CSV table of C-alpha atoms in Angstrom, one decimal:
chain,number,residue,atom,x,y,z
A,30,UNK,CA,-57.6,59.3,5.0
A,31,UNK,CA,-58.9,62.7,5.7
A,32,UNK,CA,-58.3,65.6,3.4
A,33,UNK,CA,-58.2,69.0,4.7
A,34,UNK,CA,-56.7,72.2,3.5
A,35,UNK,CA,-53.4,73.2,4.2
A,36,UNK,CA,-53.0,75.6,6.9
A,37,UNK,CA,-49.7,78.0,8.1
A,38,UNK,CA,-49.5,75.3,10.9
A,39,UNK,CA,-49.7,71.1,10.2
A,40,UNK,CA,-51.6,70.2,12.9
A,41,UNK,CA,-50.5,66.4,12.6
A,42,UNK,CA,-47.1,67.7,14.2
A,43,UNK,CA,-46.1,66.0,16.9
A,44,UNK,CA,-44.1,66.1,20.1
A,45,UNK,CA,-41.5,63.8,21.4
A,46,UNK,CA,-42.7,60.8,23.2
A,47,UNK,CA,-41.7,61.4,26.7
A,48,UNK,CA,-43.6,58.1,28.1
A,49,UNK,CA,-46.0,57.8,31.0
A,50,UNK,CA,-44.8,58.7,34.9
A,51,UNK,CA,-45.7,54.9,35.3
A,52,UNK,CA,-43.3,53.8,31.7
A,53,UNK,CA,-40.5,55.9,32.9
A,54,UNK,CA,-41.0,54.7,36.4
A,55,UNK,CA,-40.6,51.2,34.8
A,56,UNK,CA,-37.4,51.8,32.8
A,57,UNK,CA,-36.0,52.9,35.9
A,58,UNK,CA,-36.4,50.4,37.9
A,59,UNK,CA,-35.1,48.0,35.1
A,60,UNK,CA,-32.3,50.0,34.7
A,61,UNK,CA,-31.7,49.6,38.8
A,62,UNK,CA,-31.8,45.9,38.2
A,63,UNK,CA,-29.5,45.0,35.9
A,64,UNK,CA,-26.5,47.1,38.0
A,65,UNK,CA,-27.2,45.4,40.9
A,66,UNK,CA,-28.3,42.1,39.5
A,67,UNK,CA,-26.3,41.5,36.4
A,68,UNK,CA,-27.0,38.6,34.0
A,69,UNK,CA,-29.6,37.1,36.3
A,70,UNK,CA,-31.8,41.2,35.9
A,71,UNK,CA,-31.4,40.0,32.1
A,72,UNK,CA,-32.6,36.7,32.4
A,73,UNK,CA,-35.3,37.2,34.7
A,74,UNK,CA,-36.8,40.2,32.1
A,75,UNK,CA,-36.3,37.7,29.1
A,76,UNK,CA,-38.7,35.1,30.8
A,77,UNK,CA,-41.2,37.6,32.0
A,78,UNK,CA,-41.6,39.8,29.0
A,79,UNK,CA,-40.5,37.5,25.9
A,80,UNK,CA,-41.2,34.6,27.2
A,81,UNK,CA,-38.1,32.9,26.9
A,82,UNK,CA,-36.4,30.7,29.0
A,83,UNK,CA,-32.6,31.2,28.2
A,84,UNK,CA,-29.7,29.0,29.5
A,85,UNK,CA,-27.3,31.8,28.2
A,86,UNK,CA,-27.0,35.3,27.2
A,87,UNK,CA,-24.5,35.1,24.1
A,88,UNK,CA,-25.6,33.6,20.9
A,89,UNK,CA,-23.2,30.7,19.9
A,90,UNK,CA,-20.8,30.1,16.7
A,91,UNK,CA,-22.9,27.2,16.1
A,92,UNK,CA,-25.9,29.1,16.3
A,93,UNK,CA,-24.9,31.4,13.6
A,94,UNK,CA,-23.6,28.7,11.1
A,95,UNK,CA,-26.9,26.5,11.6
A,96,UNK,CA,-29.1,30.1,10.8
A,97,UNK,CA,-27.1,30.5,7.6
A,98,UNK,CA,-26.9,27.0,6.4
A,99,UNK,CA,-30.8,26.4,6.5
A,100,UNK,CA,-31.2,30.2,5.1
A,101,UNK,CA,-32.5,30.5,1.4
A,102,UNK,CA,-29.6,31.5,-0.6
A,103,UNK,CA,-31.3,33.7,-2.9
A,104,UNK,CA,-31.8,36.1,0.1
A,105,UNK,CA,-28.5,35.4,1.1
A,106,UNK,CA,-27.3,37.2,-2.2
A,107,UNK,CA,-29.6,39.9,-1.5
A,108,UNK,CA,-28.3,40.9,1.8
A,109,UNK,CA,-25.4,40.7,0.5
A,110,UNK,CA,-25.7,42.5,-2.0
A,111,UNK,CA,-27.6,45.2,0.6
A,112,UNK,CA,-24.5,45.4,2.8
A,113,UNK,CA,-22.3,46.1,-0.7
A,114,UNK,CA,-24.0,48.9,-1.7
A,115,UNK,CA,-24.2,50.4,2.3
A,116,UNK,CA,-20.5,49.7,2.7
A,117,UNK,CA,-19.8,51.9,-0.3
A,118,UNK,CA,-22.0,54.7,0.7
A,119,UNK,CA,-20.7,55.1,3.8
A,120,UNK,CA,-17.0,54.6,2.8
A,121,UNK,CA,-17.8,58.1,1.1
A,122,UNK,CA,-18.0,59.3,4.9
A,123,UNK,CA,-14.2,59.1,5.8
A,124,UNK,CA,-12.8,61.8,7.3
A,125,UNK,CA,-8.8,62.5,7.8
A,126,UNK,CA,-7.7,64.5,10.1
A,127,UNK,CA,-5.7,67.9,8.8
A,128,UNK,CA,-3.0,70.2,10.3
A,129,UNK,CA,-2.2,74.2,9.8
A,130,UNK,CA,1.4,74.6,9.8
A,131,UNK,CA,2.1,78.4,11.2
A,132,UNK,CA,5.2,81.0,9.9
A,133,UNK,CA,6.2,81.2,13.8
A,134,UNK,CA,6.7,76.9,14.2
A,135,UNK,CA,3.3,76.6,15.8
A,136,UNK,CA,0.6,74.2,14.9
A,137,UNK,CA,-3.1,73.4,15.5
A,138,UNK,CA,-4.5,70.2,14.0
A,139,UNK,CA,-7.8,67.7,14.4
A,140,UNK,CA,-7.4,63.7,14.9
A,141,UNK,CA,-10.1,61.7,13.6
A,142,UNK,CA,-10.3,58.2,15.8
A,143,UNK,CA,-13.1,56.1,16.3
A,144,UNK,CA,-14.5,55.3,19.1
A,145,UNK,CA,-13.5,51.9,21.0
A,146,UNK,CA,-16.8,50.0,21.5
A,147,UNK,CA,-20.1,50.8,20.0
A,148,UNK,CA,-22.9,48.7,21.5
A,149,UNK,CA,-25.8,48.1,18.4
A,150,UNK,CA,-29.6,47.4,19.3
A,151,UNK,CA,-31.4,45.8,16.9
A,152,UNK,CA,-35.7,45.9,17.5
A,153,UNK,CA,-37.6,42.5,17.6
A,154,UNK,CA,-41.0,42.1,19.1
A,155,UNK,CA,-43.7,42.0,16.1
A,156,UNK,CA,-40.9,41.9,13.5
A,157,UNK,CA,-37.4,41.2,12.8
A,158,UNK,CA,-35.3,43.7,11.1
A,159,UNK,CA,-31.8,41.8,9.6
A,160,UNK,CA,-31.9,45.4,7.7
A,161,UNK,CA,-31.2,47.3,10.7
A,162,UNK,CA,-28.0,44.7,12.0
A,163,UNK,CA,-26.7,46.2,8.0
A,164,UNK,CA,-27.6,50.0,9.1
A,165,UNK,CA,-26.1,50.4,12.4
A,166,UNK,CA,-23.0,47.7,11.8
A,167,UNK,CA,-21.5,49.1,9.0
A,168,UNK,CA,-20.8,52.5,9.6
A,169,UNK,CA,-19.4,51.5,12.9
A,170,UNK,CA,-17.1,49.0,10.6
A,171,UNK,CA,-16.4,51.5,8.4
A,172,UNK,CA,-15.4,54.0,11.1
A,173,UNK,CA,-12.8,51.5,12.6
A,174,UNK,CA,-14.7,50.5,15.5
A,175,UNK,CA,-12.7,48.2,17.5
A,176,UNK,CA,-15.0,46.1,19.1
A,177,UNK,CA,-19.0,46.3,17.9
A,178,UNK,CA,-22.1,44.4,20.1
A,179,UNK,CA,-25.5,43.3,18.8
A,180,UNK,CA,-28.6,42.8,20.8
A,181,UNK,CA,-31.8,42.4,20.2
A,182,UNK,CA,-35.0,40.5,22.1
A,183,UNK,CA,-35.4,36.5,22.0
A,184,UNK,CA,-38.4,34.7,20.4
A,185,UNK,CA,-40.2,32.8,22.5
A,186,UNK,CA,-38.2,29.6,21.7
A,187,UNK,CA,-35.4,31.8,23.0
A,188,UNK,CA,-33.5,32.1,19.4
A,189,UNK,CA,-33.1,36.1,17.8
A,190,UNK,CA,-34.5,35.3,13.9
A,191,UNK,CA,-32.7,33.5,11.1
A,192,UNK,CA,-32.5,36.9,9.6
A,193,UNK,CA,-30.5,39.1,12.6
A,194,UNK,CA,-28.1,36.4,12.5
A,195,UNK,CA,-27.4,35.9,9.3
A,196,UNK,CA,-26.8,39.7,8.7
A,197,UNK,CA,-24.5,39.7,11.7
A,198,UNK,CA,-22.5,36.4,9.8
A,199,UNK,CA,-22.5,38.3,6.8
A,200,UNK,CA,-20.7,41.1,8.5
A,201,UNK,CA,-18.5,39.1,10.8
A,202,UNK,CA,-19.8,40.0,13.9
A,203,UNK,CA,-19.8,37.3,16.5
A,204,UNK,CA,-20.7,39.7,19.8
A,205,UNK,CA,-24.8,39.2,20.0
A,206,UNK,CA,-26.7,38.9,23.2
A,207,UNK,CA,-30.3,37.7,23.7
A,208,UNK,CA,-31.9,40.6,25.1
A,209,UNK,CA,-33.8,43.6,24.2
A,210,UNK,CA,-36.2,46.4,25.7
A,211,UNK,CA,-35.0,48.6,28.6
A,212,UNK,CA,-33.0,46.2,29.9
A,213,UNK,CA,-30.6,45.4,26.6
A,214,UNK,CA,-29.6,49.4,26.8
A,215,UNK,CA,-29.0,49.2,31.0
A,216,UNK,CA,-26.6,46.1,29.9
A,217,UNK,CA,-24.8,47.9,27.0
A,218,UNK,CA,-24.2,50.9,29.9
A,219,UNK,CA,-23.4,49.8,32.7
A,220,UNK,CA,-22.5,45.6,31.7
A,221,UNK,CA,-22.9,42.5,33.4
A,222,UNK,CA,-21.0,39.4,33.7
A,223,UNK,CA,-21.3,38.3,30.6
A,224,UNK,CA,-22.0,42.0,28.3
A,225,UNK,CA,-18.8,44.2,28.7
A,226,UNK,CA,-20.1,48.1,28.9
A,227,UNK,CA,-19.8,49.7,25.7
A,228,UNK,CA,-18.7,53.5,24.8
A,229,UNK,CA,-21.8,54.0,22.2
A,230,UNK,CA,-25.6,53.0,22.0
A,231,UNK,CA,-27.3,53.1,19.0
A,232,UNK,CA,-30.5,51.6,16.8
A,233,UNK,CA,-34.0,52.3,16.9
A,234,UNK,CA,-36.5,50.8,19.6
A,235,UNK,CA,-40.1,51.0,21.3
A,236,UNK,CA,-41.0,53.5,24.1
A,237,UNK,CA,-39.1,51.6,26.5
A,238,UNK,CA,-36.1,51.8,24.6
A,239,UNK,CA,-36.3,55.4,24.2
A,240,UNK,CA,-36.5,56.1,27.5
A,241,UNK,CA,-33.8,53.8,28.6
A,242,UNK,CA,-31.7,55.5,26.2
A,243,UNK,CA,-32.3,59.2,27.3
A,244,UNK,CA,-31.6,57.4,31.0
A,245,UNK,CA,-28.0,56.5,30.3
A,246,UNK,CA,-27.4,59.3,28.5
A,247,UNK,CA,-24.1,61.0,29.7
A,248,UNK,CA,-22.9,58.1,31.1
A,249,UNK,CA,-22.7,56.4,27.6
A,250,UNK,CA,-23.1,58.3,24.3
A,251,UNK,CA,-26.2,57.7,22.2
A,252,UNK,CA,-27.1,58.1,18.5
A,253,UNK,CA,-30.6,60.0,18.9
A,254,UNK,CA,-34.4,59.4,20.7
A,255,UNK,CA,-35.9,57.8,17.6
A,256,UNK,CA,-39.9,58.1,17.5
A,257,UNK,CA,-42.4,56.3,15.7
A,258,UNK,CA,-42.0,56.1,11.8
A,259,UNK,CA,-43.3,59.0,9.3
A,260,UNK,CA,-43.1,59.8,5.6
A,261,UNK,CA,-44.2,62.7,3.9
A,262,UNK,CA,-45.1,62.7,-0.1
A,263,UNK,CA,-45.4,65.6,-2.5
A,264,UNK,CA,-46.8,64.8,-5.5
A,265,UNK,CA,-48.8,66.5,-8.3
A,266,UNK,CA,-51.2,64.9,-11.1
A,267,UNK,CA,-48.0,63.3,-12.6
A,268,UNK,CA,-48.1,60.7,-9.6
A,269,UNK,CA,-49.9,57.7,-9.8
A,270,UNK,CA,-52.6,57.3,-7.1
A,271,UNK,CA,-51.9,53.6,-6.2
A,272,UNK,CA,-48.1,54.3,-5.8
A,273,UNK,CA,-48.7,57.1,-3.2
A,274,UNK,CA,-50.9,55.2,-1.6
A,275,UNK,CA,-48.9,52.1,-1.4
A,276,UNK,CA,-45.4,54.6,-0.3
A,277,UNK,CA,-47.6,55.9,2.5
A,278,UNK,CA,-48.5,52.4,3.5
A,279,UNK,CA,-44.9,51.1,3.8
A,280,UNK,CA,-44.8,53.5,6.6
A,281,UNK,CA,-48.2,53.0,8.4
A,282,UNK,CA,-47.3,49.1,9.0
A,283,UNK,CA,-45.0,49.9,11.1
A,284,UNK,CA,-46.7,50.9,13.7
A,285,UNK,CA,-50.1,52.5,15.0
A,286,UNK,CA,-48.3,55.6,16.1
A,287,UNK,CA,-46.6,55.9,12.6
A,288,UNK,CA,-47.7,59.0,10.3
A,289,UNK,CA,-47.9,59.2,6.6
A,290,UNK,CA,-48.8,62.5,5.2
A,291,UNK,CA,-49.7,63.3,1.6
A,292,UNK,CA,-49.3,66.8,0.2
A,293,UNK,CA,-50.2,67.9,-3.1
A,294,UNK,CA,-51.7,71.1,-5.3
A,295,UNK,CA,-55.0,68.1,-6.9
A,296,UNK,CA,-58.0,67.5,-5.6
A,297,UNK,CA,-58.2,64.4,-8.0
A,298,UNK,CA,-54.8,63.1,-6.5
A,299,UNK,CA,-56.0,63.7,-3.0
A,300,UNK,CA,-59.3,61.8,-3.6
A,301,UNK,CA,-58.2,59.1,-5.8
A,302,UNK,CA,-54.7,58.4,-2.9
A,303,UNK,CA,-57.5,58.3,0.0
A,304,UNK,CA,-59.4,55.9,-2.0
A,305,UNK,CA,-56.4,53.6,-2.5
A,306,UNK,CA,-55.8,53.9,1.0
A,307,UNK,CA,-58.9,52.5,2.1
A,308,UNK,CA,-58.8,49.9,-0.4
A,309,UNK,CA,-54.8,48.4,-0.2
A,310,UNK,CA,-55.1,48.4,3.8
A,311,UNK,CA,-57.5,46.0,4.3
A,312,UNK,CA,-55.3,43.6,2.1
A,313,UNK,CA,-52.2,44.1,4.2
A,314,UNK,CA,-51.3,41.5,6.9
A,315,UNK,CA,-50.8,44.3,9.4
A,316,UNK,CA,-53.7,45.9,8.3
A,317,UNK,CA,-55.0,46.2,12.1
A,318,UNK,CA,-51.5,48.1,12.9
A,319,UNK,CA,-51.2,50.2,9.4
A,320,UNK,CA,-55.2,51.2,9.7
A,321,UNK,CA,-54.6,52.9,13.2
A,322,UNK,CA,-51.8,54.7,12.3
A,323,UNK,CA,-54.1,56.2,8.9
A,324,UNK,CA,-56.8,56.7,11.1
A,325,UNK,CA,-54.7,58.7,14.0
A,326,UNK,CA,-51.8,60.6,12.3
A,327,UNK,CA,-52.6,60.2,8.4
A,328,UNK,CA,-53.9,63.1,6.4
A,329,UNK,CA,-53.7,64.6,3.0
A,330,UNK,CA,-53.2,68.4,2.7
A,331,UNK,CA,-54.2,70.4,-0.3
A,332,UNK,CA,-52.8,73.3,-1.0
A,333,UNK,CA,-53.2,75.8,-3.3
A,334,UNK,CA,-49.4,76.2,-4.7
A,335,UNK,CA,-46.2,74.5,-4.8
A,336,UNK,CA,-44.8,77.0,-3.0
A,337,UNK,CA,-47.1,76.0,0.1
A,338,UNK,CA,-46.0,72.4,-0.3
A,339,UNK,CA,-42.5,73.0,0.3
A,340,UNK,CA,-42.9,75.2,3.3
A,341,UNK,CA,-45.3,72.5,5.0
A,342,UNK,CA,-42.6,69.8,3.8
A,343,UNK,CA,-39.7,71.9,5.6
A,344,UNK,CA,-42.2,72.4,9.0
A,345,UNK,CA,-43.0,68.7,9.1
A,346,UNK,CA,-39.1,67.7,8.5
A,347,UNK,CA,-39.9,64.5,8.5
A,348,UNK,CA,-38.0,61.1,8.7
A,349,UNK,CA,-38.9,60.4,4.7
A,350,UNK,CA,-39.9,62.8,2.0
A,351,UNK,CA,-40.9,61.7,-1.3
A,352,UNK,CA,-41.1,63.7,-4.2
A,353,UNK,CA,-43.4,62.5,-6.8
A,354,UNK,CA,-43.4,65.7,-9.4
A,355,UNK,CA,-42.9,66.5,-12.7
A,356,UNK,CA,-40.2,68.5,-11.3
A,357,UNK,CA,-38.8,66.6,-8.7
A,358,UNK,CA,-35.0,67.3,-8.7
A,359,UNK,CA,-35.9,71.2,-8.3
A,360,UNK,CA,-38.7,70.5,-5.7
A,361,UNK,CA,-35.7,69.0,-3.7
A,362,UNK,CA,-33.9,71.5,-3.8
A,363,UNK,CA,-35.8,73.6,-2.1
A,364,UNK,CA,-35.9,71.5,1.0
A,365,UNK,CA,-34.3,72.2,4.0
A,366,UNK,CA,-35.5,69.6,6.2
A,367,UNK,CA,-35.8,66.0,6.0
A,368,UNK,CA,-34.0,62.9,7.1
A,369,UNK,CA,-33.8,61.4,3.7
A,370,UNK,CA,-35.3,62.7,0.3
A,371,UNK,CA,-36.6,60.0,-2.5
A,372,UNK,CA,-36.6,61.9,-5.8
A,373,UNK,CA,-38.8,60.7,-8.6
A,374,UNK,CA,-41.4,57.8,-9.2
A,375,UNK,CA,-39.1,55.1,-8.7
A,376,UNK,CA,-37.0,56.2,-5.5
A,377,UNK,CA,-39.9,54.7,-3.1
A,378,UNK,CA,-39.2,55.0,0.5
A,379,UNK,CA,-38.2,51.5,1.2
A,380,UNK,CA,-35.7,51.2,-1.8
A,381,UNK,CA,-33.8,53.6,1.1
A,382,UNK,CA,-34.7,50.8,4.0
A,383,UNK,CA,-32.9,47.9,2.1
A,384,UNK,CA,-31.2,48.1,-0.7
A,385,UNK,CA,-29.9,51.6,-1.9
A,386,UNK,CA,-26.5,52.1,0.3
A,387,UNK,CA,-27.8,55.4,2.3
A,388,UNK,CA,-28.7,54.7,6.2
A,389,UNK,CA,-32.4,54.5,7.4
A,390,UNK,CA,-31.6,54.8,10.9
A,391,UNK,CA,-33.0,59.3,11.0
A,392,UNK,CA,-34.2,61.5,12.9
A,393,UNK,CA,-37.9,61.5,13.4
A,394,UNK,CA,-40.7,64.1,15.0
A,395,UNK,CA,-39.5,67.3,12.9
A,396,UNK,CA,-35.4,66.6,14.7
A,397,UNK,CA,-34.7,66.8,10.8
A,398,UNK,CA,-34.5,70.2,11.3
A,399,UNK,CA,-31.0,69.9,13.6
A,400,UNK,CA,-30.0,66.2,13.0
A,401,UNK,CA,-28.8,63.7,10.7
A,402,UNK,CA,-28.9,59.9,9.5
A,403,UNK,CA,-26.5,57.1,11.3
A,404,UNK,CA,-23.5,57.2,9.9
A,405,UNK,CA,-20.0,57.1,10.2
A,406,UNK,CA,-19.5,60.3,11.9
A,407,UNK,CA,-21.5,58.9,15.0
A,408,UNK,CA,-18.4,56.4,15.3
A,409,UNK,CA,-15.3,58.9,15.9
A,410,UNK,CA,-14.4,61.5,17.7
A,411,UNK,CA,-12.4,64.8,17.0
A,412,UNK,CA,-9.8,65.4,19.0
A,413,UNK,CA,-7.9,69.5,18.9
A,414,UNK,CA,-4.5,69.7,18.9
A,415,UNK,CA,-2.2,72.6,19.9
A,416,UNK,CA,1.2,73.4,19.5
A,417,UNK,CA,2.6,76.8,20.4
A,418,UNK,CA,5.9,77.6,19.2
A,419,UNK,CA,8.3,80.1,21.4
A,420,UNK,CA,7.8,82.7,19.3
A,421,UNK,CA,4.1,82.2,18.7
A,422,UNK,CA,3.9,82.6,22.9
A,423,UNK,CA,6.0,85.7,23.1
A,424,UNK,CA,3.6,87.0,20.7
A,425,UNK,CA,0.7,86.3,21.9
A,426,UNK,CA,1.1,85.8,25.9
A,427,UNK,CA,0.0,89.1,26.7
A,428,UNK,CA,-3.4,89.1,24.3
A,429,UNK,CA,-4.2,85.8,26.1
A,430,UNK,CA,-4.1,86.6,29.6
A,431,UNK,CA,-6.0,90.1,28.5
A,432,UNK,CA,-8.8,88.3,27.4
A,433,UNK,CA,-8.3,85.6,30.3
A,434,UNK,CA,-8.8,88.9,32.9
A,435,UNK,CA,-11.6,90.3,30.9
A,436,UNK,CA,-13.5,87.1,32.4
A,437,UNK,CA,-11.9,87.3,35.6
A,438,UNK,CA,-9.9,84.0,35.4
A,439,UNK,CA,-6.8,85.6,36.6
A,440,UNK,CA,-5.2,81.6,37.6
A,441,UNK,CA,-5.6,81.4,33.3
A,442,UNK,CA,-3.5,84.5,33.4
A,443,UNK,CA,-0.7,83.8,35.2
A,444,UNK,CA,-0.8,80.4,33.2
A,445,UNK,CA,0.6,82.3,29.9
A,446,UNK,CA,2.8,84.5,32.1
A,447,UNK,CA,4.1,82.3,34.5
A,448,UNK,CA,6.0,81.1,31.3
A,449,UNK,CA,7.7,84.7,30.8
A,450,UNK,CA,8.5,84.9,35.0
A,451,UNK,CA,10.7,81.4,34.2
A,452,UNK,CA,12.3,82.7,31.2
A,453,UNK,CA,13.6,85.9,33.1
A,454,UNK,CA,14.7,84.2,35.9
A,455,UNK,CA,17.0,81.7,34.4
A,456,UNK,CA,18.3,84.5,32.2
């Protein structure tokens, strides 16, 4: 990894991937297809990019049963376990609605519903993620979702993995469709004959996903343009080499667009993290994909005070931040910016990805600094609620349709007054 000196600006920041004319191009056309085309749009795509010949779109009861019956039990407990300890977290996310009661009869007040359908994409391609079915379901459980949709791209045998299925047994959801990319978020939009259209898209994906999702945009609500994976570590002499450089390597697996950023006060901890770096990749079974992301958007920033740390930490707001220092708890506390924070030696980033109940579906590329995780809020919606009393009208009918003429809206005038005009005349 390269070490450098901290600067006032990062420069591994990086901008939102907007895709090529000719990606974009492609996710529109896709798009295109399956509104006019349907099922067949789906199909067609399935055999051409996941090579998968599918007699049908909907994964069968049978299906499911077979995935969980040969699946080993002892990760059956653990995903079980895993979907326990999310449930609870996010059950902490409730929200009620409330009311103000007014002296003169009148009321406002909020509703808190959930959304009707909620359509969940789930990636495949060079790995399956059972993990994410657990991130985006629950929440959408918890927030009452009515009706909850799971997609995610065939194998070439034409099966999702033994893992996606089982999570969605575990859960109870019997709605999954065998189809992913572009094409899986113009389905969940816009439906076919067999995929109703859903009210919400959410779930992490490759570039085509992201752009199909900024596509339907408006027409359908989405959860966020998710970008490639990053984590950020600030750790002083009390950090073990080996550890950092093992919690930056969870990240750089993922893909070769991934970042993993070290940032620390040491020399020695700089030197001896790049070292075990270059020696724990080349052991990895990704190591082609987790050496390209080090190589292009890895670095190790030395600063010269703590001070510096946190204010590069807070510019890169990044997707994960570890803090590895003596001081960890108070280090947080000074952040501002981050999808989630891992405090202490033994909160490594993917305890957070499995097992530890908070969601790992965040914001990437520095969004930290105005967004938040999945969660339960992204699965209601807030309706207002007014009601004016007589006497809260007489009051105020004259301050309203001041205000209303101060913008010029005179027919928002007359609204409030044409009230008084009835009252006169059937007095």
């Amino acid at each position: 990894m390269k070490i450098q000196r901290l600067t006032d600006e990062l420069s591994i920041r990086r901008q939102l991937a907007d895709g090529t004319e000719q990606q974009l191009q492609a996710v529109k056309e896709i798009i295109e297809a399956v509104r006019a085309e349907g099922d067949a749009a789906l199909l067609r795509f399935a055999k051409k990019w996941d090579k998968a010949e599918l007699s049908a779109l909907k994964v069968t009861q049978e299906e499911i049963r077979q995935a969980a019956e040969r699946f080993d039990p002892q990760l059956l407990a653990d995903l079980t376990e895993a979907a326990q300890n999310i449930r609870s977290y996010h059950e902490g996310q409730q929200q009620q609605g409330y009311r103000h009661d007014r002296a003169d009869g009148s009321y406002v007040a909020q509703r808190v519903t959930p959304i009707e359908s909620a359509g969940l994409y789930v990636p495949g391609g060079t790995a399956a993620y059972p993990s994410s079915v657990l991130m985006n379901v629950i929440p959408a459980q918890v927030a009452g979702v009515g009706r909850i949709v799971v997609t995610s791209p065939p194998d070439s045998d034409g099966n999702l993995s033994d893992g996606v299925l089982v999570a969605a047994h575990i859960l109870g959801i019997d709605e999954l469709y065998k189809t992913g990319g572009a094409q899986a978020i113009a389905a969940l939009a816009y439906g076919t004959e067999t995929i109703r259209p859903v009210d919400k898209i959410t779930g992490p994906g490759n570039i085509f996903v992201a752009l199909a999702k900024r596509e339907v945009n408006g027409d359908v609500a989405i959860d966020m343009i998710a970008g490639p994976s990053e984590i950020a570590i600030i750790a002083d002499d009390s950090a073990y080499a080996d550890e950092v450089a093992a919690d930056l390597l969870s990240q750089a697996e993922h893909d070769p667009l991934a970042s993993a950023v070290l940032l620390t006060e040491s020399r020695a901890l700089a030197e001896q993290v790049a070292a075990q770096v270059a020696s724990q990749v080349a052991t990895l079974p990704r190591e082609a994909i987790a050496a390209a992301s080090i190589r292009d958007h890895g670095a190790i920033y030395v600063a010269d005070s703590r001070a510096e740390l946190i204010n590069a930490a807070n510019q890169l707001a990044p997707e994960h931040l570890e803090i590895m220092t003596e001081d960890a708890e108070a280090v947080a506390e000074q952040i501002d910016h981050a999808g989630a924070i891992f405090i202490g030696r033994y909160s490594s980033e993917p305890i957070g990805d499995y097992f530890a109940g908070t969601n790992h579906v965040l914001p990437t590329n520095s969004t930290a600094r105005f967004s938040s995780a999945l969660s339960v809020y992204d699965f209601v919606k807030r309706t207002s609620i007014v009601h004016y009393s007589e006497q809260a009208w007489r009051e105020n009918q004259e301050k309203i349709a001041r205000l209303a003429r101060l913008e010029g809206l005179e027919a928002h005038a007359r609204a409030v007054e044409s009230r008084a005009w009835k009252k006169e005349s059937q007095s």
